Each structure stands twice: as C-alpha cells, then as structure tokens.
Tab-separated table of C-alpha atoms in Angstrom:
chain	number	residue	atom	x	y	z
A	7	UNK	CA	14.402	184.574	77.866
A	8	UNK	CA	17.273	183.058	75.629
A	9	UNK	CA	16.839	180.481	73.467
A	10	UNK	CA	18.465	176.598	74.054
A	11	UNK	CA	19.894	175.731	70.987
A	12	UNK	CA	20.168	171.716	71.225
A	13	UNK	CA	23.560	170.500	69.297
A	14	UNK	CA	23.676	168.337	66.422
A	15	UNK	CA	27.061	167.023	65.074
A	16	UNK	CA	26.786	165.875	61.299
A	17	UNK	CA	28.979	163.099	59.658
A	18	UNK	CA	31.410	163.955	57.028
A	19	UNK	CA	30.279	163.662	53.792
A	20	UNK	CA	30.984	160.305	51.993
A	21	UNK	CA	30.554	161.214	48.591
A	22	UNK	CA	33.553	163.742	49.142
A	23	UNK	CA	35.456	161.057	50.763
A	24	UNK	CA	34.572	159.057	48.331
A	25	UNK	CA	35.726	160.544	45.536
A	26	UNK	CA	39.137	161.958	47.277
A	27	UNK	CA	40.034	158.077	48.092
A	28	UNK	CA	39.444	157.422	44.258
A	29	UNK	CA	41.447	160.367	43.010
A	30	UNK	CA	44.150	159.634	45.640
A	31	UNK	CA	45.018	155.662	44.938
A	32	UNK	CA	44.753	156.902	41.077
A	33	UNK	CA	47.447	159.228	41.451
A	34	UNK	CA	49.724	157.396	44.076
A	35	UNK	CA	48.622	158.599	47.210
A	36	UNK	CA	50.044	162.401	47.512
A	37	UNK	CA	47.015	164.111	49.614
A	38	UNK	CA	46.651	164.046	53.426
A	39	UNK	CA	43.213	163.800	53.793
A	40	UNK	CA	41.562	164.522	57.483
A	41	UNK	CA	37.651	164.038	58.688
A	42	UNK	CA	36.940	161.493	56.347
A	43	UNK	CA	33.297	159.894	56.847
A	44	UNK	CA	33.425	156.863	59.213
A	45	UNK	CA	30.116	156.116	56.775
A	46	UNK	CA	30.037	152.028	56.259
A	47	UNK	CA	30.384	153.142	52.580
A	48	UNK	CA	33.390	154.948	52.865
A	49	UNK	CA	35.035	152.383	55.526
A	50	UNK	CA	34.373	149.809	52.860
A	51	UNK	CA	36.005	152.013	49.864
A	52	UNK	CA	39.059	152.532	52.215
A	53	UNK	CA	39.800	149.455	52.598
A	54	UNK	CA	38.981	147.528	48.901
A	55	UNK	CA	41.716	150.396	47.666
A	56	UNK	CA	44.364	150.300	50.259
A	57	UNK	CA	44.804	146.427	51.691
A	58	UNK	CA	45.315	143.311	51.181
A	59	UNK	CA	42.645	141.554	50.995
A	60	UNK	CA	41.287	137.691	49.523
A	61	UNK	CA	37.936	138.662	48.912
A	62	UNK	CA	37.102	142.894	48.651
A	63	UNK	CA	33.649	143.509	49.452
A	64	UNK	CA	31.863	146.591	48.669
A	65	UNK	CA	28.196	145.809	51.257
A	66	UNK	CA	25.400	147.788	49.287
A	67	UNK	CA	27.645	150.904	47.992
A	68	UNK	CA	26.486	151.654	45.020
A	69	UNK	CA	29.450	154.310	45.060
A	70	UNK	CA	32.070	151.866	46.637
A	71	UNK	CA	31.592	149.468	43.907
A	72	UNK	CA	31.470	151.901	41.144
A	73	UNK	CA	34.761	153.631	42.422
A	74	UNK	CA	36.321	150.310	43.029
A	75	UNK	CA	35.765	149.123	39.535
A	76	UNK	CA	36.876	151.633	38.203
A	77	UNK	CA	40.559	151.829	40.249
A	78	UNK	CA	41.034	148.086	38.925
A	79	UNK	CA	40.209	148.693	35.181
A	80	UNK	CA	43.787	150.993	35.407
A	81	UNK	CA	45.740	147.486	37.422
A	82	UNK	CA	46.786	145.084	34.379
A	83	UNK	CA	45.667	142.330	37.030
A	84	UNK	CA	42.383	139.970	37.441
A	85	UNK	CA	40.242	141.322	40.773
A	86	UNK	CA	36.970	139.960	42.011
A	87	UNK	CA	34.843	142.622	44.042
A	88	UNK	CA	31.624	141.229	46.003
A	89	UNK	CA	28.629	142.748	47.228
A	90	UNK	CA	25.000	142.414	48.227
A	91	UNK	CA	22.513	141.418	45.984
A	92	UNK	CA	20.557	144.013	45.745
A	93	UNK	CA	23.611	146.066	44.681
A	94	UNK	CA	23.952	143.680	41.919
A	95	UNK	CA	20.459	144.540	40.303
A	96	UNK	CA	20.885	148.240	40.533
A	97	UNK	CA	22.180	149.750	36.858
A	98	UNK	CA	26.155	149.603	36.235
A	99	UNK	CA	25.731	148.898	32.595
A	100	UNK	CA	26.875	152.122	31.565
A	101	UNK	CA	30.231	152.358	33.313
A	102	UNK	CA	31.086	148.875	32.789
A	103	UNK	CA	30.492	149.367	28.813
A	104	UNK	CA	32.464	152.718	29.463
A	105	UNK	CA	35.472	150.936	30.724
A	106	UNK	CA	35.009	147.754	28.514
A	107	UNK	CA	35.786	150.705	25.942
A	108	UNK	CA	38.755	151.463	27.782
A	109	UNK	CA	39.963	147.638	27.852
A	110	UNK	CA	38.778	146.571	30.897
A	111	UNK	CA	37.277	143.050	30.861
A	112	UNK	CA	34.035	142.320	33.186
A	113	UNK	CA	32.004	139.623	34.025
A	114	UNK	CA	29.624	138.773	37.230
A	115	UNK	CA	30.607	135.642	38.939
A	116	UNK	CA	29.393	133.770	41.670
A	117	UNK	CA	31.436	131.323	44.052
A	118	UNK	CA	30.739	129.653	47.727
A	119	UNK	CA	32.166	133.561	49.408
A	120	UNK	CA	29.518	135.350	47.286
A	121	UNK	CA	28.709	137.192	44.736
A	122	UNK	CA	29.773	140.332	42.555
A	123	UNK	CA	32.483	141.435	39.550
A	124	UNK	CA	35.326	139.867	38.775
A	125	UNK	CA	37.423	142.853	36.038
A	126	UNK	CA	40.969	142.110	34.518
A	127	UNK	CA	42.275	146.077	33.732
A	128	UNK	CA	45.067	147.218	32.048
A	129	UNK	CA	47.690	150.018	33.117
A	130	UNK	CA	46.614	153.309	31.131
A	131	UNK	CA	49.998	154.580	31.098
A	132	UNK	CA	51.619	151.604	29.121
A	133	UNK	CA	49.146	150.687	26.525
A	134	UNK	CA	47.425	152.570	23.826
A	135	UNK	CA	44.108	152.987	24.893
A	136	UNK	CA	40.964	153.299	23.072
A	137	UNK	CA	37.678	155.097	24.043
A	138	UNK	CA	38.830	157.455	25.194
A	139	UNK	CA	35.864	159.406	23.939
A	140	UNK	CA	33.127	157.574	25.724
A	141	UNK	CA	29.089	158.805	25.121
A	142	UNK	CA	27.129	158.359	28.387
A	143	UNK	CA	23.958	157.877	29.503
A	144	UNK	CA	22.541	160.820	32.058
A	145	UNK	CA	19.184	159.000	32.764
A	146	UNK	CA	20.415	156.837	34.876
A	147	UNK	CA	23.752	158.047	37.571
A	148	UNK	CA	25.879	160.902	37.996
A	149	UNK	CA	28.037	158.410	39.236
A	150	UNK	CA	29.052	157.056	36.475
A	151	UNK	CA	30.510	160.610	35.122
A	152	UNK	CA	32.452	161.386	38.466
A	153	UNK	CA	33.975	158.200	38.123
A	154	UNK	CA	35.081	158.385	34.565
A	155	UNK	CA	36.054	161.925	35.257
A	156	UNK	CA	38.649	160.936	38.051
A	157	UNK	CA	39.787	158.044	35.924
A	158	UNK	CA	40.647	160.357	33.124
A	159	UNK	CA	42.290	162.649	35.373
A	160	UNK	CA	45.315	159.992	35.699
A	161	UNK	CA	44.819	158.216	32.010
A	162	UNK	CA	47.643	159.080	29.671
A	163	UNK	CA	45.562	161.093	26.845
A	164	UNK	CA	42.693	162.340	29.525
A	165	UNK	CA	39.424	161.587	28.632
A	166	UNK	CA	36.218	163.195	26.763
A	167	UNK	CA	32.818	162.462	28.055
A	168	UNK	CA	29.930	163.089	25.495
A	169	UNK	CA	25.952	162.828	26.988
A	170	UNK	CA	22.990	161.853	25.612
A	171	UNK	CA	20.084	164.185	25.390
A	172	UNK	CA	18.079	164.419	28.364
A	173	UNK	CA	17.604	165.832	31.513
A	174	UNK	CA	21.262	164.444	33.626
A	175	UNK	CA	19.678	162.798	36.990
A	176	UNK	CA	21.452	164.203	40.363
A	177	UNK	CA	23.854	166.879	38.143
A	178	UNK	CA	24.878	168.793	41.342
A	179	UNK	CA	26.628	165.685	42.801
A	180	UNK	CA	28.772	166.190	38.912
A	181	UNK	CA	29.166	169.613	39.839
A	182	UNK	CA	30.733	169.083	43.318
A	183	UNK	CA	32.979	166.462	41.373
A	184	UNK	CA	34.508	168.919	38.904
A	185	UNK	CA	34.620	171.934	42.025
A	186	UNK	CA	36.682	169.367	44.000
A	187	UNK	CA	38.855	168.830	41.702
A	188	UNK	CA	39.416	172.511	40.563
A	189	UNK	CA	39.787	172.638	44.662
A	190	UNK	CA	42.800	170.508	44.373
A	191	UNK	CA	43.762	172.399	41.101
A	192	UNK	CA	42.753	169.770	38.085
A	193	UNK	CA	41.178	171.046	35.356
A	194	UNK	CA	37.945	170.344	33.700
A	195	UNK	CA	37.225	171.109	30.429
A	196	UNK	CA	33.058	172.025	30.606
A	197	UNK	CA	31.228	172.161	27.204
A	198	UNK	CA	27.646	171.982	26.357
A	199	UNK	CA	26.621	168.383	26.814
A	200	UNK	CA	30.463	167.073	27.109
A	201	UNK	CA	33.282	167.207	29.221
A	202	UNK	CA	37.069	166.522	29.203
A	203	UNK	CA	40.018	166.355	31.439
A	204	UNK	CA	43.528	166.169	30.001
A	205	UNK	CA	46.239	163.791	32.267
A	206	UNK	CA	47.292	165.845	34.694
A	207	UNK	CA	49.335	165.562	37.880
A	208	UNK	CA	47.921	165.699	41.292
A	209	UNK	CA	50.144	167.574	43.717
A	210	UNK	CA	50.892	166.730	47.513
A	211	UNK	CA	48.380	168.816	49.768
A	212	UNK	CA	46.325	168.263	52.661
A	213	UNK	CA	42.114	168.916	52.142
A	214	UNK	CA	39.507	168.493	55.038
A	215	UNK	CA	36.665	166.611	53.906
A	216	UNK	CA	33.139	169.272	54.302
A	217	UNK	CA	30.207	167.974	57.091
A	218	UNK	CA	27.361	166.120	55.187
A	219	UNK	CA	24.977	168.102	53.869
A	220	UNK	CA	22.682	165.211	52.905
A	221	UNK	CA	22.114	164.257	56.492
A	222	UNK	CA	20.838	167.580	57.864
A	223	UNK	CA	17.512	167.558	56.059
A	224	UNK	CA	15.570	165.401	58.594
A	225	UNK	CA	16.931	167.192	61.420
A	226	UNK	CA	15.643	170.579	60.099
A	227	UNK	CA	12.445	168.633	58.929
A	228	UNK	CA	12.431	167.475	62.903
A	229	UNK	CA	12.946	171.375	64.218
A	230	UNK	CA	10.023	172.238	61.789
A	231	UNK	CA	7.776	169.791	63.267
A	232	UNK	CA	8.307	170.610	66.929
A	233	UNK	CA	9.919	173.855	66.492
A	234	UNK	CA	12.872	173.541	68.023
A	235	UNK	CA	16.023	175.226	67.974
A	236	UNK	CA	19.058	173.300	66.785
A	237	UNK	CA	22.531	173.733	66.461
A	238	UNK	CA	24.068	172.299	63.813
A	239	UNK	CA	28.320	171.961	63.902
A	240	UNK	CA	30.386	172.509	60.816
A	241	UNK	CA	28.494	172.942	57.986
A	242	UNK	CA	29.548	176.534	55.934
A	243	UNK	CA	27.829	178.593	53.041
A	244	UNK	CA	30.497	177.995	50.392
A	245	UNK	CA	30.360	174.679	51.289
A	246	UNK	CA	30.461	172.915	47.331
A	247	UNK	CA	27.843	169.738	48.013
A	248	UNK	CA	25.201	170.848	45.637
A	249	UNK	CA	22.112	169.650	48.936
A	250	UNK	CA	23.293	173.080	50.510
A	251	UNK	CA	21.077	174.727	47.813
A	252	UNK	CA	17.985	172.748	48.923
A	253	UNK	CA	17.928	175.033	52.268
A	254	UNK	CA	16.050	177.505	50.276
A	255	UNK	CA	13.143	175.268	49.646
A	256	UNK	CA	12.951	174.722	53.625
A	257	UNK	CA	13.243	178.350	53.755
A	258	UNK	CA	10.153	178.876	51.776
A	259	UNK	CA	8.636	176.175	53.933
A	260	UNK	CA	8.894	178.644	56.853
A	261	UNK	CA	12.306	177.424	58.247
A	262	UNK	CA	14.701	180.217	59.992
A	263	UNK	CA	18.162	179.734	59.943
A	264	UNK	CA	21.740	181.786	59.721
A	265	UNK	CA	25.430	180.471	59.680
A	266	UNK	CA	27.717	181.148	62.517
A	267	UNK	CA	31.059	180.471	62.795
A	268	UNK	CA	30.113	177.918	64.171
A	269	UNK	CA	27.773	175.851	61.791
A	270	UNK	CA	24.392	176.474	60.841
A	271	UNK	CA	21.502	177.350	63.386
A	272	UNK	CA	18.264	176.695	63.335
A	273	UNK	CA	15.694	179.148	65.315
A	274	UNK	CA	12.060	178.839	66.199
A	275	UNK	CA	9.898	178.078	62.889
A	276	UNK	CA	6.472	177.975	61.965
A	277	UNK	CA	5.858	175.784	59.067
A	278	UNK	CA	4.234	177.641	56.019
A	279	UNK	CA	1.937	175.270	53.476
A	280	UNK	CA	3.499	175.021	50.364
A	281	UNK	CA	0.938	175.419	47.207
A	282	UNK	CA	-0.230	172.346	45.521
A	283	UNK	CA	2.015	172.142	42.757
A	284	UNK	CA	5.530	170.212	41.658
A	285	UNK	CA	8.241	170.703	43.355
A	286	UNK	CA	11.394	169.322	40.896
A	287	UNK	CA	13.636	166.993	42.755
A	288	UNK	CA	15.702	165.614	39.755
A	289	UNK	CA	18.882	167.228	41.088
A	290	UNK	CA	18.159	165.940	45.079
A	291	UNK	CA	17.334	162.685	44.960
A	292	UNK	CA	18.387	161.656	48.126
A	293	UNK	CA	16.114	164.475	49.921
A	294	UNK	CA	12.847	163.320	48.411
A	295	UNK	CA	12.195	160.771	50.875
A	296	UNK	CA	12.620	163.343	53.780
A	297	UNK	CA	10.518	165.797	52.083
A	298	UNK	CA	7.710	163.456	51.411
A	299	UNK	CA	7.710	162.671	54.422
A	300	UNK	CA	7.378	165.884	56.214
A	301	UNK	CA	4.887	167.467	53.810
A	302	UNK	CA	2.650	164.602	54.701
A	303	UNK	CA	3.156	165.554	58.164
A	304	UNK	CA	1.437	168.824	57.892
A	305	UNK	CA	-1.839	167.260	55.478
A	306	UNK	CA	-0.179	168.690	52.428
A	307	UNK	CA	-0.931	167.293	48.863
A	308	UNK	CA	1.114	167.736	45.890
A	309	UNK	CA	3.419	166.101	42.855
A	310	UNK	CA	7.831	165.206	43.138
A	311	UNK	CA	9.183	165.176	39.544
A	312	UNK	CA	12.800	163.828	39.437
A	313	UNK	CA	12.283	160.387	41.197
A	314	UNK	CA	13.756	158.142	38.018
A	315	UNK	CA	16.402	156.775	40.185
A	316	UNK	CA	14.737	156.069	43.172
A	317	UNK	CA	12.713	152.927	42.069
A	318	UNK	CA	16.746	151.121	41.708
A	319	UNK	CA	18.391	152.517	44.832
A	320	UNK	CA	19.100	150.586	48.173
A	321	UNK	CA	15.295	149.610	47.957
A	322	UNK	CA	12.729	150.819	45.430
A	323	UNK	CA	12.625	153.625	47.641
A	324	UNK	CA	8.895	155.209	46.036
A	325	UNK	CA	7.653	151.850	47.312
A	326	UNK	CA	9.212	151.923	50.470
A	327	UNK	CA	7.460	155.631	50.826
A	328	UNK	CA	4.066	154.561	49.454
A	329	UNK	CA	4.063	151.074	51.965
A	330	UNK	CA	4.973	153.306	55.211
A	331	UNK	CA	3.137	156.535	54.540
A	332	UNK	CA	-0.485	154.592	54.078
A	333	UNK	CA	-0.006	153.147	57.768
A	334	UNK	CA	-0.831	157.244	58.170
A	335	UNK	CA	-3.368	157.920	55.762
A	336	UNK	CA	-1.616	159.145	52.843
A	337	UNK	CA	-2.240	158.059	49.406
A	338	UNK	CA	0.548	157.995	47.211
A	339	UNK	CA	0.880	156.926	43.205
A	340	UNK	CA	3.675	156.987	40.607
A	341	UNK	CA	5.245	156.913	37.326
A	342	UNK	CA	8.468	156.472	36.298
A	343	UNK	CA	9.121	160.243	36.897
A	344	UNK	CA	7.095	161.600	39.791
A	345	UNK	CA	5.143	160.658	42.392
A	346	UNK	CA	2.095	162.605	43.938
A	347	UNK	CA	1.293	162.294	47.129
A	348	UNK	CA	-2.033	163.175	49.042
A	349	UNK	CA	-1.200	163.660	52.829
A	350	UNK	CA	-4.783	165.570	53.673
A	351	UNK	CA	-6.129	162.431	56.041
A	352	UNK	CA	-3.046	162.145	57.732
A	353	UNK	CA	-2.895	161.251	60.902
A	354	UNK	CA	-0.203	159.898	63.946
A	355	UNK	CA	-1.267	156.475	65.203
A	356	UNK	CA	-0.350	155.503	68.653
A	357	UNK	CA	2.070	152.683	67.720
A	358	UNK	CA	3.398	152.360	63.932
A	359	UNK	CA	6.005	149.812	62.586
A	360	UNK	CA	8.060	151.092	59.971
A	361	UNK	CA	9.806	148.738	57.349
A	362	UNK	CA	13.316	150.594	56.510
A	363	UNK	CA	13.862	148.163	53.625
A	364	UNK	CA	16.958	148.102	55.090
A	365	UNK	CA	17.370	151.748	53.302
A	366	UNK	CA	19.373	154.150	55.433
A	367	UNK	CA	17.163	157.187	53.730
A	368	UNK	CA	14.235	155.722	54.654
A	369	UNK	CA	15.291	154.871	58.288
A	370	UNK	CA	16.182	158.464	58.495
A	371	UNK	CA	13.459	159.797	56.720
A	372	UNK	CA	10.447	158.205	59.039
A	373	UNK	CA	12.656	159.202	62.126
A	374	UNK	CA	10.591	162.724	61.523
A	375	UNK	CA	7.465	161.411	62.771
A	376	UNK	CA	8.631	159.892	66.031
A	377	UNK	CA	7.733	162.674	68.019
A	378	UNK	CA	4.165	161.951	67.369
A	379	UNK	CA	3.849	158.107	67.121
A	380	UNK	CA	5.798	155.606	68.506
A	381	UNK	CA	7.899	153.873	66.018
A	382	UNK	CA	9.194	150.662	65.916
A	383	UNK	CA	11.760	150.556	63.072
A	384	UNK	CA	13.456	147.162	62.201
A	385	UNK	CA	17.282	146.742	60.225
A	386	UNK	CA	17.487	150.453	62.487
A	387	UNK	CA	21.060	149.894	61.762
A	388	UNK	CA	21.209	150.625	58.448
A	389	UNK	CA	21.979	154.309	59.040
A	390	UNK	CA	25.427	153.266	59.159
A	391	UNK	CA	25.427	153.164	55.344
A	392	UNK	CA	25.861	157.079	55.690
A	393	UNK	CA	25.469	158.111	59.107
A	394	UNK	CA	26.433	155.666	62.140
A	395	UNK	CA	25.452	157.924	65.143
A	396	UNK	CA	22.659	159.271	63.689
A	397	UNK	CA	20.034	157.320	66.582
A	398	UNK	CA	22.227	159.024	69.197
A	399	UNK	CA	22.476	162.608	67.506
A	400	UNK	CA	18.584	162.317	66.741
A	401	UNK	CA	17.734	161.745	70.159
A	402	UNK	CA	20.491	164.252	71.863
A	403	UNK	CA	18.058	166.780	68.821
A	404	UNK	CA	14.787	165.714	70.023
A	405	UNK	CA	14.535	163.600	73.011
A	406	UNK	CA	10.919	163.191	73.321
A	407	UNK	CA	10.945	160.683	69.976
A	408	UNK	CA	9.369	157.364	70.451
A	409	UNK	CA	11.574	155.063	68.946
A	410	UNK	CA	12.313	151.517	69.054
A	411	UNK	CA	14.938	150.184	67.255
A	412	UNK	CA	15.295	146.855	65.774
C-alpha cells in the first residue's frame, strides 16, 4: 500500500529577502529579485526602503529596523523610523555605536505617531569617512555584522570588522550573509576573528530567493509526533541558510527524510530518545523553542546551551517556554546561557490555553502539541511576522489539530 504524502508549501525565507532588499537600495537597485517572503517583516522592509512615506514603521522587526538604519546612515538626510516597543528594548547599541563611528547621528524620539529612531546619515561616497575599522560585539546579534557587511559593500574604502572574544551568537545566519554575497559575486575578505569587504560594484542579475528553512522545523517536529508523511515543496540540499544543517539532529531523533526534485520528504518515523545531555543551540536560536517543545512531548529531560539571545527577542522567549510548558508538567530553569528542561511528568490536558506573547516562534512552536490537546492560542496572528499561512498549511499537514485561534 503506497504511502500519502500530505503537502506542505514553506514561505520564502525573510532573512534572504532581507538582506537582498538591503544590498539592492545600497547599490541602486540593479537585481531582479523573484519569491521574495510576503513575511510582515519583509513587507515592512520593502516598503521603509522603496516609498514615500511620512512616518516609516518597522512593527517588531528586529531585522527591518536594523537594515533600515543602516540604509539611512549612507542618505546625508534626517529620517525618523518607528516601531513597537518592545523592539525598542531589544539591544541595538552595538550597530548604532558602529555607525555613530561612521558619522551617522542617532537619537530615540517620541512624538503623538509613536515611537522609534530618528538618524541624520551622511553619503559615504562624498565625505571622508571614519571607522571604518569598527570592533564588534558577537554576544549579542549576528545582525549587526550582516548589516555592516552590506553597508561596507557600497562604502567608498569598504569596511573591516574586528570581534571580540567569545563565542559569536547565531554565526550561520553570518555565514549565509557572506555565501549570498559571493552568490552575487562580492567578495569577503574572512580572517580569524575579522572580516573585510573592499567597495565593490554590484552587477545587474536576477536571484530567486531559497524556501525558509526556519519554518520547517515544527512541521517535521509535527510528522514525528503523529508519524506522518509530509511533503515539503522547494527546499534543496545546497540550499545556503545555515537551519538546513539542523536536519541532522532530527535525524538522530529518528526522523526519515530524502530530497526530491521536488523538495524534501518526510516518511514514516519513529521517534528515538535522545540521551540526557546538552544539546548546543548557540548557532539555531530560532529552533530552540520548537525543540523544547517536542522533546517535552516524548517525557525527555535534558540541558539547551546557546539561549543568550532569547531572553531579548520578540518576548523573553525562555519565559514564554517555561510559562506554557508547566500547564503540561514540565519543569524548566535557566541561566543566562542554557536552560534545562525536565519533560518526564508530561502530560496532554484536555483543553490548554497557550499565551504566544505575541511571539511568532512560540505560536509556531506550541502548534506541535495540538494533536493531543486542544489549544486555544491568543495574538494567533502573529505568525505573520515570518510565516502568514502557516494556520492553513499546518492544518492542510495535520488536520486532526485542535486549535483555536484568537
């Protein structure tokens, strides 16, 4: 008897779409760029770069307004940018001192529209500009490289990035910077803890923006759970997003897979228990909360090192974890670097509310258990940060979930 392989169809990845848009208004617009992410992120970049607008808002993108501020430190003109609060207490310090450096001048402001940045730039091209050797933080955001690295890209004498010791939080999401732009055939100097790029021109080609690779994990987490066979559209081995490499922990967990021309596809799996020791998660942040999640699921115990920047993301996101997973019976602590979790007296309640904190990840990440107990999830919506159909994909994946959506 054949196998049905239900069909899931991904988003594009933002933080490819994010960082094209960047590089492309820096270097006056010569790439065609097709499949970019309809993610609220990305729809918000898009249009704070390319129109007119009084006020430019940025929502909670921690990417968006990173990216924005740093297209306006090149424009020798005064912009305001607003966002959500919440987006204003996450940590920015280091690329706004980066691009003070640079001669950029930034201040918060507040007025009756909001809240956010106002920056004055200056044009790179006409002035002499300083810093151009700028020492950065890696504790904190690999955004905050990426961004610097597709400024200097377009600054006339390039720019050298030097980091401090330390362990550099989500490096892969670097990597697929610098392989992008090597892609589009830019050139990044890579030394051991510094990089450079020279000014260099960007020619006129068209680049398809890669399926998102950091939206798959709770569907394979789902097909784990119930052992289902998916079908997942678009997504490719050589793809360069650096969550591709996190398949081989699922793998280890017991999940089957292959690539077709198609995509990926998921067969029947039977979960194997993981021993109870530390799995390192510095380099996939964004998975942890999915992971978490569907180790506790099976009763499993065990320690996440790597979770530095989750305590300042759309919510303190190890919170968010700790306050949801106890309505199951887990027990979870934390320090400032890993969490352990305890998952043995799990169990699936009948009915469960789950508080998103308006966190897409989380949203996502508790979607996993709805199979089991009927979920009532409030701001539901906040998928669209990254992934706007993902309700409807999720249920075309596993239709018997119990969700309510609020």
């Amino acid at each position: 008897m054949s196998k049905t392989y239900k069909s899931v169809t991904l988003p594009s990845s933002k933080s490819i779409s994010n960082r094209l848009l960047l590089l492309n208004k820096l270097h006056g617009g010569p790439l065609e760029l097709s499949n970019l992410s309809d993610a609220e992120d990305t729809l918000y970049l898009n249009k704070v770069l390319n129109e007119q607008q009084e006020n430019r808002y940025v929502g909670q993108g921690g990417t968006s307004l990173r990216f924005a501020m740093t297209y306006f430190s090149s424009l020798p003109i005064t912009t305001e940018i607003y966002a959500e609060s919440r987006l204003l207490q996450r940590p920015h310090h280091t690329l706004w001192n980066a691009l003070r450096a640079l001669g950029a001048d930034i201040e918060e402001f507040s007025s009756k529209n909001g809240q956010g940045y106002r920056i004055t730039g200056r044009d790179y091209q006409e002035t002499k500009t300083t810093g151009l050797t700028q020492h950065i933080d890696v504790n904190t955001s690999s955004q905050f490289i990426t961004a610097l690295l597709l400024l200097g890209s377009s600054i006339k004498e390039g720019i050298n990035l030097r980091f401090t010791e330390g362990q550099m939080v989500s490096k892969p999401y670097v990597s697929l910077t610098i392989d992008l732009m090597h892609q589009l055939g830019l050139c990044v100097n890579v030394g051991r803890n510094q990089l450079s790029i020279a000014q260099q021109d960007l020619t006129p080609q068209k680049i398809q923006v890669e399926y998102d690779w950091s939206s798959v994990y709770a569907f394979l987490g789902g097909a784990l759970l119930t052992k289902s066979a998916l079908s997942i559209s678009g997504l490719k081995r050589d793809d360069i997003q650096g969550d591709r490499k996190l398949l081989k922990v699922y793998h280890a967990m017991g999940l089957q897979y292959e690539f077709t021309a198609a995509g990926l596809r998921i067969d029947l799996s039977d979960f194997q228990s993981t021993t109870n020791g530390v799995i390192d998660m510095l380099y996939y942040p964004d998975q942890i909360m999915n992971l978490v999640v569907l180790l506790s699921a099976f009763k499993c115990q065990g320690s996440i090192r790597g979770v530095n920047t989750l305590f300042h993301k759309e919510s303190n996101r190890v919170e968010a974890l700790r306050v949801n997973l106890e309505k199951f019976g887990v027990s979870l602590t934390s320090s400032d670097s890993k969490l352990h979790f305890d998952a043995r007296r799990f169990i699936f309640p009948r009915k469960v509310s789950i508080d998103t904190f308006n966190d897409h990840r989380i949203a996502m990440a508790f979607a996993q258990l709805s199979m089991r107990s009927a979920l009532t999830l409030n701001d539901s919506q906040c998928v669209k940060k990254s992934f706007p159909d993902f309700w409807n994909q999720w249920l075309l994946a596993f239709p018997e979930s119990r969700i309510e959506l609020k």
